[in-house]
Coordinates of C-alpha atoms in Angstrom, one line a residue:
Chain A
M1 CA -2.4 0.9 -46.4
S2 CA -0.6 -1.9 -48.2
D3 CA -2.9 -1.2 -51.2
S4 CA -1.4 2.2 -51.6
L5 CA 2.1 0.8 -51.3
A6 CA 1.8 -1.6 -54.2
P7 CA -1.4 -2.5 -55.9
T8 CA 0.0 -5.6 -57.5
K9 CA 1.6 -8.3 -55.4
T10 CA 5.1 -8.2 -56.7
K11 CA 8.3 -9.6 -55.1
G12 CA 9.0 -6.1 -53.8
Y13 CA 5.6 -5.9 -52.1
H14 CA 6.3 -9.2 -50.2
S15 CA 9.7 -8.1 -49.0
A16 CA 8.4 -4.7 -47.9
K17 CA 5.6 -6.5 -46.0
R18 CA 8.0 -8.8 -44.3
K19 CA 10.2 -5.9 -43.4
K20 CA 7.2 -4.1 -41.8
T21 CA 6.2 -7.2 -39.9
W22 CA 9.8 -7.5 -38.6
A23 CA 9.9 -3.9 -37.5
L24 CA 6.6 -4.1 -35.7
T25 CA 7.6 -7.3 -34.0
S26 CA 10.8 -5.8 -32.8
M27 CA 8.7 -3.1 -31.2
V28 CA 6.5 -5.6 -29.4
L29 CA 9.5 -7.6 -28.3
P30 CA 10.6 -5.7 -25.1
G31 CA 7.1 -5.8 -23.7
A32 CA 6.6 -9.4 -24.8
I33 CA 9.8 -10.6 -23.1
W34 CA 8.7 -8.8 -20.0
L35 CA 5.3 -10.5 -20.1
V36 CA 7.0 -13.9 -20.6
L37 CA 9.4 -13.4 -17.7
L38 CA 7.1 -11.6 -15.2
R39 CA 3.7 -12.8 -16.0
Y40 CA 3.8 -16.1 -17.9
L41 CA 6.7 -17.8 -16.2
P42 CA 5.2 -17.4 -12.7
M43 CA 2.0 -19.1 -14.0
F44 CA 4.0 -22.4 -14.0
G45 CA 4.6 -21.7 -10.4
I46 CA 1.0 -22.6 -9.8
V47 CA 2.1 -26.2 -9.3
L48 CA 3.3 -25.0 -5.9
A49 CA -0.3 -25.0 -4.8
F50 CA -0.2 -28.8 -5.2
K51 CA 3.2 -29.4 -3.7
D52 CA 4.8 -29.3 -0.3
Y53 CA 7.5 -26.8 -1.1
Q54 CA 10.9 -27.7 0.3
I55 CA 14.4 -26.4 -0.3
Y56 CA 16.3 -29.0 -2.2
T57 CA 19.6 -28.7 -0.3
R58 CA 21.9 -30.4 -2.8
A59 CA 21.2 -27.8 -5.5
P60 CA 18.9 -25.2 -4.1
T61 CA 17.8 -23.5 -7.3
L62 CA 14.2 -22.5 -7.8
F63 CA 13.7 -25.2 -10.5
H64 CA 15.2 -28.0 -8.4
N65 CA 13.3 -27.0 -5.3
I66 CA 10.0 -27.2 -7.2
Q67 CA 11.0 -30.4 -9.0
H68 CA 12.0 -32.2 -5.8
S69 CA 9.1 -31.0 -3.7
E70 CA 6.6 -33.7 -3.0
W71 CA 3.2 -33.6 -4.8
V72 CA 0.5 -33.4 -2.1
G73 CA -2.6 -33.1 -4.3
L74 CA -5.3 -30.9 -2.7
K75 CA -3.8 -30.9 0.8
N76 CA -3.0 -27.2 0.7
F77 CA -6.6 -26.4 -0.3
K78 CA -8.0 -28.7 2.3
F79 CA -5.9 -27.1 5.0
L80 CA -7.0 -23.7 3.8
F81 CA -10.6 -24.6 4.3
T82 CA -10.2 -26.4 7.6
T83 CA -8.8 -23.4 9.4
T84 CA -11.2 -20.7 10.6
D85 CA -8.8 -18.1 9.1
S86 CA -10.0 -19.0 5.7
W87 CA -13.6 -18.4 6.5
I88 CA -12.8 -15.1 8.1
M89 CA -10.7 -13.8 5.2
I90 CA -13.2 -14.9 2.6
R91 CA -16.0 -13.3 4.5
N92 CA -14.1 -10.1 5.0
T93 CA -12.9 -9.9 1.4
I94 CA -16.4 -10.4 -0.2
G95 CA -18.2 -8.5 2.5
Y96 CA -16.2 -5.3 2.3
N97 CA -16.1 -5.4 -1.5
A98 CA -19.9 -5.9 -1.8
L99 CA -20.6 -3.1 0.6
W100 CA -18.0 -0.7 -1.1
I101 CA -19.2 -1.4 -4.6
V102 CA -22.8 -0.4 -3.7
L103 CA -21.7 2.6 -1.5
G104 CA -19.2 3.7 -4.1
I105 CA -21.7 3.8 -6.9
V106 CA -24.4 5.5 -4.9
I107 CA -22.1 8.2 -3.4
A108 CA -20.0 8.8 -6.5
V109 CA -23.0 9.1 -8.8
S110 CA -24.7 11.5 -6.4
F111 CA -21.6 13.7 -6.2
A112 CA -21.2 13.7 -9.9
V113 CA -24.8 14.7 -10.4
M114 CA -24.4 17.5 -7.8
L115 CA -21.2 18.8 -9.3
N116 CA -22.8 18.9 -12.7
E117 CA -25.7 21.0 -11.4
L118 CA -23.5 23.7 -10.0
T119 CA -23.7 26.9 -12.0
N120 CA -20.3 28.1 -11.2
R121 CA -17.9 26.0 -13.1
F122 CA -14.8 27.3 -11.3
V123 CA -16.2 26.2 -7.9
A124 CA -17.2 22.8 -9.3
K125 CA -13.7 22.3 -10.6
T126 CA -12.2 23.2 -7.3
Y127 CA -14.4 20.7 -5.5
Q128 CA -13.4 18.1 -8.0
T129 CA -9.7 18.8 -7.5
L130 CA -10.0 18.6 -3.7
M131 CA -12.0 15.4 -3.6
F132 CA -9.6 13.7 -6.1
F133 CA -6.6 14.5 -4.0
P134 CA -6.6 11.5 -1.7
Y135 CA -6.5 9.2 -4.7
F136 CA -2.9 10.3 -5.3
L137 CA -1.6 9.4 -1.9
S138 CA -0.3 6.0 -0.9
W139 CA -1.8 3.9 1.8
V140 CA 1.4 4.4 3.8
V141 CA 0.7 8.1 4.0
A142 CA -3.0 7.4 4.7
S143 CA -2.1 5.2 7.6
Y144 CA -0.4 8.1 9.2
F145 CA -3.5 10.2 8.7
V146 CA -5.5 7.6 10.4
Q147 CA -3.0 7.3 13.2
A148 CA -3.1 11.0 13.8
F149 CA -6.8 10.5 14.9
L150 CA -6.6 7.1 16.5
D151 CA -3.2 6.8 18.2
P152 CA -4.0 5.4 21.7
T153 CA -2.1 8.2 23.6
R154 CA -1.9 11.2 21.3
G155 CA -4.6 10.7 18.7
L156 CA -7.2 13.4 18.4
I157 CA -10.2 11.1 19.0
S158 CA -8.5 9.4 21.9
N159 CA -7.8 12.8 23.4
I160 CA -11.4 13.9 22.9
Q161 CA -12.6 10.7 24.6
S162 CA -10.3 11.2 27.6
N163 CA -11.2 14.9 27.9
L164 CA -14.8 14.0 28.0
G165 CA -14.1 11.5 30.7
M166 CA -15.1 8.6 28.4
E167 CA -13.2 5.4 28.3
V168 CA -10.5 5.6 25.6
T169 CA -11.0 3.0 22.9
S170 CA -7.8 1.0 22.1
W171 CA -8.3 1.4 18.4
Y172 CA -5.4 -0.8 17.3
N173 CA -6.4 -3.6 19.6
D174 CA -10.1 -3.7 19.2
S175 CA -11.3 -5.2 16.0
K176 CA -15.0 -4.1 16.3
P177 CA -14.8 -0.5 15.0
W178 CA -12.6 -1.5 12.0
P179 CA -15.3 -2.3 9.5
V180 CA -16.4 1.4 9.8
I181 CA -12.8 2.8 9.8
L182 CA -11.8 0.8 6.7
T183 CA -15.0 1.8 5.0
I184 CA -14.4 5.5 5.7
A185 CA -10.7 5.2 4.6
N186 CA -11.7 3.4 1.4
L187 CA -14.4 5.9 0.5
W188 CA -12.1 8.8 1.4
K189 CA -9.5 7.6 -1.1
N190 CA -11.6 6.4 -4.0
V191 CA -14.9 8.3 -4.2
G192 CA -13.2 11.3 -5.9
Y193 CA -11.8 9.0 -8.6
S194 CA -15.2 7.4 -9.4
T195 CA -16.9 10.8 -9.2
V196 CA -14.5 12.1 -11.9
L197 CA -15.3 9.2 -14.1
Y198 CA -19.1 9.6 -13.8
L199 CA -18.7 13.3 -14.3
A200 CA -16.9 12.7 -17.6
A201 CA -19.8 10.5 -18.7
I202 CA -22.4 13.1 -17.7
A203 CA -20.4 15.8 -19.6
G204 CA -20.9 13.7 -22.7
I205 CA -24.8 13.8 -22.5
D206 CA -26.5 15.7 -25.2
T207 CA -27.9 18.8 -23.5
T208 CA -30.9 19.2 -25.9
Q209 CA -32.4 16.3 -24.0
Y210 CA -32.6 18.4 -20.8
E211 CA -33.9 21.4 -22.7
A212 CA -36.7 19.3 -24.3
A213 CA -37.5 17.9 -20.9
S214 CA -37.7 21.2 -19.2
I215 CA -40.0 22.6 -21.9
E216 CA -42.2 19.5 -21.3
G217 CA -42.3 20.7 -17.7
A218 CA -40.1 18.0 -16.1
N219 CA -38.5 19.2 -12.8
K220 CA -34.9 18.7 -11.9
W221 CA -35.4 15.4 -10.1
Q222 CA -37.3 13.9 -13.0
Q223 CA -34.5 15.0 -15.3
V224 CA -31.8 13.4 -13.2
W225 CA -33.8 10.3 -12.9
H226 CA -35.0 9.9 -16.5
I227 CA -32.1 11.5 -18.4
T228 CA -28.9 11.6 -16.5
I229 CA -29.1 8.2 -14.8
P230 CA -30.1 6.3 -18.0
N231 CA -27.4 8.0 -20.0
I232 CA -24.6 7.1 -17.6
R233 CA -25.9 3.6 -17.0
P234 CA -23.3 2.0 -19.4
M235 CA -20.6 3.7 -17.3
I236 CA -22.1 2.5 -14.0
T237 CA -22.4 -1.0 -15.5
I238 CA -18.9 -1.2 -16.7
L239 CA -17.4 -0.1 -13.4
F240 CA -19.8 -2.5 -11.6
I241 CA -18.7 -5.5 -13.7
M242 CA -15.1 -4.6 -13.2
N243 CA -15.5 -4.4 -9.5
V244 CA -17.5 -7.6 -9.2
G245 CA -14.8 -9.3 -11.2
K246 CA -12.4 -8.1 -8.5
I247 CA -14.7 -9.0 -5.6
F248 CA -12.2 -11.6 -4.4
N249 CA -9.3 -9.2 -4.6
A250 CA -8.7 -6.7 -1.8
D251 CA -6.6 -3.5 -1.8
F252 CA -3.6 -4.8 0.0
G253 CA -2.3 -1.5 1.2
L254 CA -5.5 -0.5 2.8
F255 CA -5.8 -3.8 4.8
Y256 CA -2.1 -4.0 5.7
N257 CA -1.0 -0.5 6.3
V258 CA -4.0 1.3 7.7
P259 CA -4.5 -1.2 10.6
M260 CA -0.7 -1.1 11.1
N261 CA -0.4 -4.9 10.6
S262 CA -1.9 -5.3 14.0
G263 CA -2.6 -8.9 15.0
P264 CA -5.6 -8.4 17.3
L265 CA -7.4 -6.7 14.4
F266 CA -7.1 -9.7 12.0
P267 CA -10.8 -10.9 12.6
T268 CA -12.0 -7.8 10.7
T269 CA -8.9 -6.8 8.7
Q270 CA -7.6 -10.1 7.3
V271 CA -8.4 -10.5 3.6
V272 CA -7.2 -12.9 1.0
D273 CA -4.5 -10.6 -0.2
T274 CA -3.0 -10.0 3.2
Y275 CA -3.2 -13.8 3.9
V276 CA -1.4 -14.6 0.7
Y277 CA 1.4 -12.1 1.7
R278 CA 1.6 -13.3 5.3
A279 CA 1.6 -17.0 4.3
L280 CA 4.5 -16.3 2.0
M281 CA 6.6 -13.8 4.1
A282 CA 5.7 -14.4 7.7
T283 CA 5.1 -18.1 7.8
S284 CA 7.1 -18.8 4.6
N285 CA 4.6 -21.3 3.2
P286 CA 4.6 -20.6 -0.5
G287 CA 2.3 -23.7 -1.1
M288 CA -0.5 -22.2 1.0
S289 CA 0.0 -18.8 -0.4
T290 CA -0.2 -20.0 -4.0
A291 CA -3.2 -22.1 -3.2
A292 CA -5.0 -19.1 -1.8
S293 CA -4.1 -16.9 -4.8
L294 CA -5.1 -19.6 -7.3
L295 CA -8.4 -19.8 -5.6
Q296 CA -8.6 -16.0 -5.8
N297 CA -7.9 -16.0 -9.5
V298 CA -10.4 -18.7 -10.4
V299 CA -13.2 -17.3 -8.3
G300 CA -12.4 -13.8 -9.7
F301 CA -12.6 -15.1 -13.2
I302 CA -15.9 -16.8 -12.6
C303 CA -17.3 -13.7 -11.0
L304 CA -16.3 -11.5 -13.9
M305 CA -17.8 -13.9 -16.4
G306 CA -21.0 -14.3 -14.3
A307 CA -21.5 -10.5 -13.9
N308 CA -20.9 -10.0 -17.6
T309 CA -23.4 -12.7 -18.6
I310 CA -26.1 -11.3 -16.2
I311 CA -25.6 -7.7 -17.5
R312 CA -25.8 -8.9 -21.1
K313 CA -29.1 -10.6 -20.4
L314 CA -30.5 -7.4 -18.9
D315 CA -29.0 -4.9 -21.3
E316 CA -26.9 -6.1 -24.2
E317 CA -25.2 -2.8 -24.9
S318 CA -23.8 -2.3 -21.4
S319 CA -21.8 -5.5 -21.2
L320 CA -18.1 -5.6 -21.4
F321 CA -17.6 -8.4 -23.8
Chain B
M1 CA -24.2 32.5 -4.5
A2 CA -23.0 34.2 -7.6
R3 CA -24.8 33.0 -10.7
V4 CA -22.7 33.0 -13.8
E5 CA -25.0 32.7 -16.7
T6 CA -22.4 33.0 -19.4
M7 CA -21.7 29.9 -21.4
P8 CA -20.3 27.4 -18.8
V9 CA -17.5 25.2 -20.0
S10 CA -17.9 21.6 -19.3
H11 CA -15.1 19.4 -17.9
T12 CA -14.1 18.0 -21.2
G13 CA -13.4 21.6 -22.2
K14 CA -16.0 21.8 -25.0
K15 CA -18.5 24.6 -24.8
R16 CA -22.1 23.8 -24.1
K17 CA -25.2 25.9 -24.0
A18 CA -26.1 27.5 -20.7
R19 CA -28.9 25.5 -19.2
M20 CA -31.9 27.6 -18.5
N21 CA -33.3 25.2 -16.0
A22 CA -30.7 25.3 -13.2
V23 CA -31.6 23.9 -9.8
S24 CA -33.4 26.1 -7.3
L25 CA -31.2 28.3 -5.0
P26 CA -32.0 26.3 -1.8
T27 CA -31.1 23.1 -3.5
E28 CA -27.8 24.6 -4.8
V29 CA -27.0 25.7 -1.3
V30 CA -27.5 22.2 0.1
I31 CA -25.4 20.8 -2.7
H32 CA -22.6 23.2 -1.8
I33 CA -22.8 22.3 1.8
V34 CA -22.6 18.6 1.1
L35 CA -19.7 18.9 -1.3
I36 CA -17.8 21.4 0.9
L37 CA -18.1 18.9 3.8
F38 CA -16.7 16.0 1.7
C39 CA -13.9 18.2 0.4
L40 CA -13.0 19.1 3.9
I41 CA -12.8 15.4 4.9
C42 CA -10.5 14.9 1.9
V43 CA -8.0 17.5 2.8
I44 CA -8.2 17.9 6.6
P45 CA -6.1 14.9 7.5
F46 CA -3.3 16.3 5.5
I47 CA -3.6 19.7 7.1
F48 CA -3.8 18.1 10.5
V49 CA -0.6 16.1 9.9
G50 CA 1.0 19.4 8.7
I51 CA 0.1 21.1 12.0
I52 CA 1.4 18.2 14.0
S53 CA 4.7 18.4 12.2
F54 CA 5.0 22.0 13.3
T55 CA 4.0 21.2 16.9
S56 CA 6.6 21.2 19.7
E57 CA 7.2 17.9 21.4
E58 CA 6.1 19.3 24.8
S59 CA 2.8 20.3 23.4
I60 CA 2.2 16.9 22.0
R61 CA 3.1 15.3 25.3
E62 CA 0.7 17.6 27.1
I63 CA -2.4 17.7 25.0
G64 CA -1.6 15.2 22.2
Y65 CA -2.1 15.8 18.6
S66 CA -4.3 18.9 18.2
F67 CA -5.4 21.4 15.6
L68 CA -4.6 24.1 18.2
P69 CA -1.2 23.2 19.7
N70 CA 0.1 25.0 22.8
K71 CA 3.4 25.8 21.1
L72 CA 4.6 25.7 17.5
S73 CA 8.1 24.6 16.7
L74 CA 10.4 23.9 13.7
Q75 CA 12.3 21.3 15.7
A76 CA 11.1 18.4 13.6
Y77 CA 12.3 19.9 10.4
R78 CA 15.6 20.9 11.9
Y79 CA 16.2 17.3 12.8
V80 CA 15.1 16.1 9.4
F81 CA 17.7 18.4 7.7
D82 CA 20.3 17.8 10.4
L83 CA 20.4 14.0 10.3
G84 CA 19.0 13.6 6.9
D85 CA 21.6 11.2 5.4
Q86 CA 19.0 8.4 5.1
L87 CA 16.3 10.8 4.2
W88 CA 18.2 12.4 1.3
R89 CA 19.3 8.9 0.2
S90 CA 15.6 7.8 0.1
Y91 CA 14.6 11.0 -1.6
F92 CA 17.1 10.3 -4.3
N93 CA 16.0 6.7 -4.6
S94 CA 12.4 7.8 -5.0
F95 CA 13.3 10.3 -7.7
Y96 CA 15.6 7.8 -9.4
I97 CA 13.1 5.0 -9.6
T98 CA 10.4 7.4 -10.6
I99 CA 12.3 9.0 -13.5
V100 CA 14.1 5.8 -14.8
G101 CA 11.1 3.6 -14.2
T102 CA 8.7 6.0 -15.9
F103 CA 10.9 6.5 -18.9
L104 CA 11.4 2.8 -19.5
S105 CA 7.8 1.9 -18.8
V106 CA 6.4 4.5 -21.2
L107 CA 8.9 3.6 -23.9
I108 CA 8.0 -0.1 -23.7
S109 CA 4.3 0.6 -23.5
A110 CA 4.3 3.0 -26.4
L111 CA 6.2 0.6 -28.6
Y112 CA 3.9 -2.3 -27.7
S113 CA 0.7 -0.4 -28.1
Y114 CA 1.8 1.2 -31.4
A115 CA 2.2 -2.3 -32.9
L116 CA -1.3 -3.3 -31.5
F117 CA -2.8 -0.2 -33.0
R118 CA -1.5 -1.1 -36.5
K119 CA -4.3 -3.0 -38.1
D120 CA -2.0 -4.3 -40.8
Y121 CA 0.4 -5.9 -38.3
K122 CA 0.4 -9.7 -38.9
Y123 CA 0.6 -10.8 -35.3
R124 CA -1.6 -8.1 -33.9
R125 CA -4.3 -10.4 -32.6
F126 CA -1.8 -12.7 -30.9
F127 CA 0.1 -10.0 -29.0
T128 CA -3.2 -8.3 -28.1
I129 CA -4.5 -11.4 -26.4
F130 CA -1.0 -12.1 -25.0
C131 CA -1.0 -8.9 -23.1
F132 CA -4.6 -8.6 -22.0
F133 CA -4.8 -12.2 -20.8
T134 CA -2.5 -11.3 -17.9
M135 CA -5.2 -8.9 -16.6
L136 CA -7.5 -11.9 -16.1
F137 CA -5.2 -14.5 -14.9
G138 CA -1.8 -14.7 -13.2
G139 CA 0.5 -16.9 -11.1
G140 CA -0.1 -15.1 -7.9
L141 CA 2.2 -13.4 -5.4
A142 CA 4.3 -16.4 -4.3
P143 CA 5.4 -17.7 -7.7
T144 CA 6.0 -14.1 -9.0
Y145 CA 8.1 -13.3 -5.9
M146 CA 10.2 -16.5 -6.4
V147 CA 10.8 -15.9 -10.1
C148 CA 11.8 -12.3 -9.5
K149 CA 14.0 -13.0 -6.6
N150 CA 15.6 -16.3 -7.4
L151 CA 15.6 -16.4 -11.2
L152 CA 15.8 -12.7 -12.2
G153 CA 18.0 -11.6 -9.3
L154 CA 15.7 -8.8 -8.3
S155 CA 16.9 -8.3 -4.8
D156 CA 18.5 -5.3 -3.1
N157 CA 19.0 -3.3 -6.3
Y158 CA 17.2 -0.6 -8.2
A159 CA 16.0 -3.1 -10.8
A160 CA 13.9 -4.8 -8.1
L161 CA 12.0 -1.5 -7.6
I162 CA 11.5 -0.8 -11.3
V163 CA 11.3 -4.0 -13.3
P164 CA 8.3 -5.8 -11.6
T165 CA 5.9 -3.0 -12.7
L166 CA 7.3 -2.0 -16.0
L167 CA 4.4 -3.0 -18.2
N168 CA 0.9 -2.3 -17.2
P169 CA -1.8 -3.6 -19.7
F170 CA -4.0 -0.7 -18.5
N171 CA -1.4 1.8 -20.0
V172 CA -1.3 -0.2 -23.2
I173 CA -5.1 0.2 -23.5
I174 CA -4.9 3.9 -22.9
M175 CA -2.1 4.4 -25.4
R176 CA -3.7 2.2 -28.1
T177 CA -7.0 4.1 -27.7
F178 CA -5.1 7.4 -28.0
F179 CA -3.5 6.2 -31.2
Q180 CA -6.8 5.0 -32.6
T181 CA -8.6 8.3 -31.9
S182 CA -5.9 10.7 -32.8
I183 CA -3.8 9.2 -35.6
P184 CA -5.4 9.5 -39.1
L185 CA -4.6 6.4 -41.1
D186 CA -3.8 8.5 -44.2
L187 CA -0.9 9.9 -42.3
L188 CA 0.7 6.5 -41.9
D189 CA 0.0 5.8 -45.6
S190 CA 1.7 8.9 -46.8
A191 CA 4.6 8.3 -44.4
A192 CA 5.1 4.9 -45.9
I193 CA 4.9 6.2 -49.4
D194 CA 7.6 8.8 -48.5
G195 CA 9.8 5.9 -47.5
S196 CA 9.6 6.5 -43.8
G197 CA 10.6 3.4 -41.8
E198 CA 8.4 2.1 -39.0
Y199 CA 10.6 3.5 -36.2
H200 CA 10.9 6.8 -38.0
T201 CA 7.1 7.0 -38.4
L202 CA 6.6 6.2 -34.8
F203 CA 9.1 8.5 -33.2
H204 CA 8.9 11.5 -35.6
I205 CA 5.3 11.4 -36.8
V206 CA 3.1 9.5 -34.5
L207 CA 4.5 10.2 -31.0
P208 CA 4.7 14.0 -31.5
I209 CA 1.0 14.2 -32.1
S210 CA 0.2 11.8 -29.3
K211 CA 1.7 14.0 -26.5
P212 CA -1.5 14.0 -24.4
G213 CA -1.6 10.2 -24.4
I214 CA 2.1 10.0 -23.5
A215 CA 1.5 12.6 -20.8
S216 CA -1.4 10.6 -19.3
I217 CA 0.5 7.3 -19.0
S218 CA 3.7 9.1 -17.9
L219 CA 1.9 10.8 -15.0
L220 CA 0.0 7.7 -14.0
T221 CA 3.2 5.6 -14.1
S222 CA 5.3 8.2 -12.2
L223 CA 2.7 8.5 -9.5
A224 CA 2.7 4.7 -9.1
Y225 CA 6.5 4.7 -8.8
W226 CA 6.5 7.6 -6.4
N227 CA 4.0 5.9 -4.2
E228 CA 5.8 2.5 -4.4
W229 CA 6.4 0.6 -1.1
F230 CA 5.1 -2.9 -1.8
L231 CA 8.1 -3.9 -4.0
S232 CA 10.5 -2.6 -1.3
M233 CA 8.7 -4.6 1.3
L234 CA 9.2 -7.7 -0.9
Y235 CA 12.7 -7.3 -2.4
I236 CA 14.7 -4.7 -0.4
R237 CA 16.5 -5.4 2.9
D238 CA 19.3 -2.9 2.5
A239 CA 18.4 0.6 3.7
K240 CA 20.6 2.0 0.9
Y241 CA 17.7 1.3 -1.6
F242 CA 14.7 2.3 0.5
P243 CA 12.5 4.7 -1.3
L244 CA 10.7 7.4 0.7
Q245 CA 7.4 5.5 1.1
Y246 CA 9.1 2.5 2.6
L247 CA 11.3 4.6 4.9
L248 CA 8.1 6.1 6.2
M249 CA 6.5 2.7 6.6
R250 CA 9.5 1.4 8.6
M251 CA 9.4 4.6 10.8
Q252 CA 6.0 3.6 12.0
N253 CA 7.5 1.2 14.5
Q254 CA 11.1 2.4 14.5
V255 CA 11.4 6.1 14.8
D256 CA 15.1 5.7 15.6
F257 CA 15.7 4.4 12.1
L258 CA 16.8 7.9 10.9
V259 CA 19.4 8.2 13.6
K260 CA 20.8 4.7 13.2
N261 CA 21.3 5.3 9.5
S262 CA 22.8 8.8 9.9
S263 CA 26.5 9.6 10.2
K264 CA 26.1 10.4 13.9
I265 CA 27.5 7.8 16.2
G266 CA 28.4 7.3 19.9
P267 CA 27.4 9.8 22.6
E268 CA 26.3 12.3 20.0
A269 CA 23.8 9.8 18.5
A270 CA 22.6 8.9 22.0
K271 CA 22.0 12.5 22.8
I272 CA 20.1 13.0 19.5
M273 CA 18.0 9.9 20.3
R274 CA 17.1 11.3 23.7
D275 CA 15.9 14.7 22.4
L276 CA 14.4 13.3 19.2
P277 CA 11.0 14.9 18.5
Q278 CA 9.6 11.5 17.6
E279 CA 6.0 12.4 16.9
S280 CA 6.4 15.6 14.9
L281 CA 9.4 14.1 13.0
R282 CA 7.4 11.3 11.5
M283 CA 4.6 13.7 10.5
A284 CA 7.2 16.1 9.0
L285 CA 8.3 13.2 6.8
V286 CA 4.7 12.6 5.7
V287 CA 4.5 16.3 4.7
L288 CA 7.8 16.1 2.7
I289 CA 6.4 13.1 0.8
V290 CA 3.0 14.6 0.0
I291 CA 4.3 18.1 -0.9
P292 CA 5.6 17.2 -4.4
I293 CA 2.3 15.5 -5.3
A294 CA 0.2 18.2 -3.8
F295 CA 1.9 20.9 -5.9
A296 CA 2.3 19.0 -9.1
Y297 CA -1.1 17.3 -9.3
P298 CA -3.5 20.2 -9.9
F299 CA -1.5 21.1 -13.0
F300 CA -1.5 17.7 -14.5
Q301 CA -4.9 16.6 -13.4
R302 CA -6.4 17.0 -16.9
Y303 CA -4.1 14.4 -18.4
I304 CA -4.5 12.0 -15.5
I305 CA -8.3 12.2 -15.8
S306 CA -8.3 11.6 -19.5
G307 CA -6.1 8.6 -19.1
L308 CA -8.2 7.1 -16.3
T309 CA -11.4 7.7 -18.2
I310 CA -10.1 5.9 -21.3
G311 CA -8.6 3.1 -19.3
S312 CA -11.8 2.5 -17.3
I313 CA -14.1 2.6 -20.3
K314 CA -12.1 0.5 -22.8
G315 CA -10.7 -1.8 -20.1

């Protein structure tokens, strides 16, 4: 572009270039300032993970509080790992994520393939619209949906149980059924989204491949297996890597709102993110909270890099970076 | 099962040849059944909550929540409109943060991504990494909370509900990709030759032809603001600033919240409290929150899908 402006590097060329750089920098600036204040400044707060945070009563500003809090080394981390809570929340976070990554891929890819095989496009579009709907609702709204079924006195399932003379399950006090409930809730909200993504990838496949295959006598299953799946493999890989990178992060809303923040359910509903929140707000222990999120960040980063490296070894083109 | 053999249109809108080798009829029937079942699972909870909101309180007391209530009633909605001070306040708050937040967020993201799109921008590389690094690493909830609350004064004001989510690197990726795929570089060249300044080029030449991209990130952002409850939980104590979602969340354990925050006081309030159709009232609120999304979303689905597709592939 600059070539067309001035082929020879005259004084005017340089000032025009400087002007352009200034203009573009001024465009970046609002965003950059926001990033500094809300993303980079808090990174210094990571020191909290190594401190025993106390309010400095003489001048209780954030900076003074941090400055005058005592260094405690790895005490916060040690404490994190000596409690049974930490084992539970790490197991829950990784367990749910691993299960949901696999289920999510299998179900969403199947739905996308099915939708693509339908001959009536209008019907297919309607299905897609309906199954995408839950993605647009918040977990607060979803928690009411769940409550409509599980409420101990009025919920639909509780009522069916009592009408059949069965013992009514106290859903919000019994942690055992929650792995299933949370799995259903998660799939309910997110399968439509992944299906749409895979569908977009399938729509991009060159259809002559299918025609050639059908002339060769390949049946539908063989076509799906040998043409559709290999063609959308990069998409599957990308979503897989991104999800593995987030394996130590949980969807806070799901784990906080859907079980109604109910204490007896913590054995199956406590995850790193809810712990980080509860340590900060309920027990006001920012040190422990920061330690847990730092751990989360580091493990997440390693997982992402690890997943990417493995994928690159298997299939160079599919890797993220 | 009606078979339409005329040129089906794929989801991206581009025409493709009718496939001669469609699945067999029985297979297609099975596929329809599976998909219909899942679609029902997706929408039935909402329909169920809708029915509950129209159920009379006596019916709920007798047979609980049911698809076939004994008696229907508009009681819940009458109460909502009657003592709606807090509700209207929250409705206003939700609309306010959605509109203002989306406008600011889209403006900032568009400016930022335009500079990143310009290959001849000197600091392009630096600011690209500066933005995307925050997707990989961050300070965590506690430090961010303390900076926002203590340093930036984001507490009990509208800014607290808008500022913390203003810039999303995901949207920057979507916007930059849109520029890369839809803006011909010659266009920028000729604009520069015509003496168009950078801001003029962006606002009068580039953005008008990037409307689908703007639509994508606007819709994703407004959805995020409309569904916002986490920031309220962190930064808002004063009910004056509660958005709808947070009001709903608080109503889960305190149904009387609406009465306490209405203009009704004394014996009148006590009477209302006594006859309050608690169960149906909360469900009526859920319906009132979901309705705007349910009606708007099918029309805008296309833009949202294109945004999400780009974001997930390039991100």
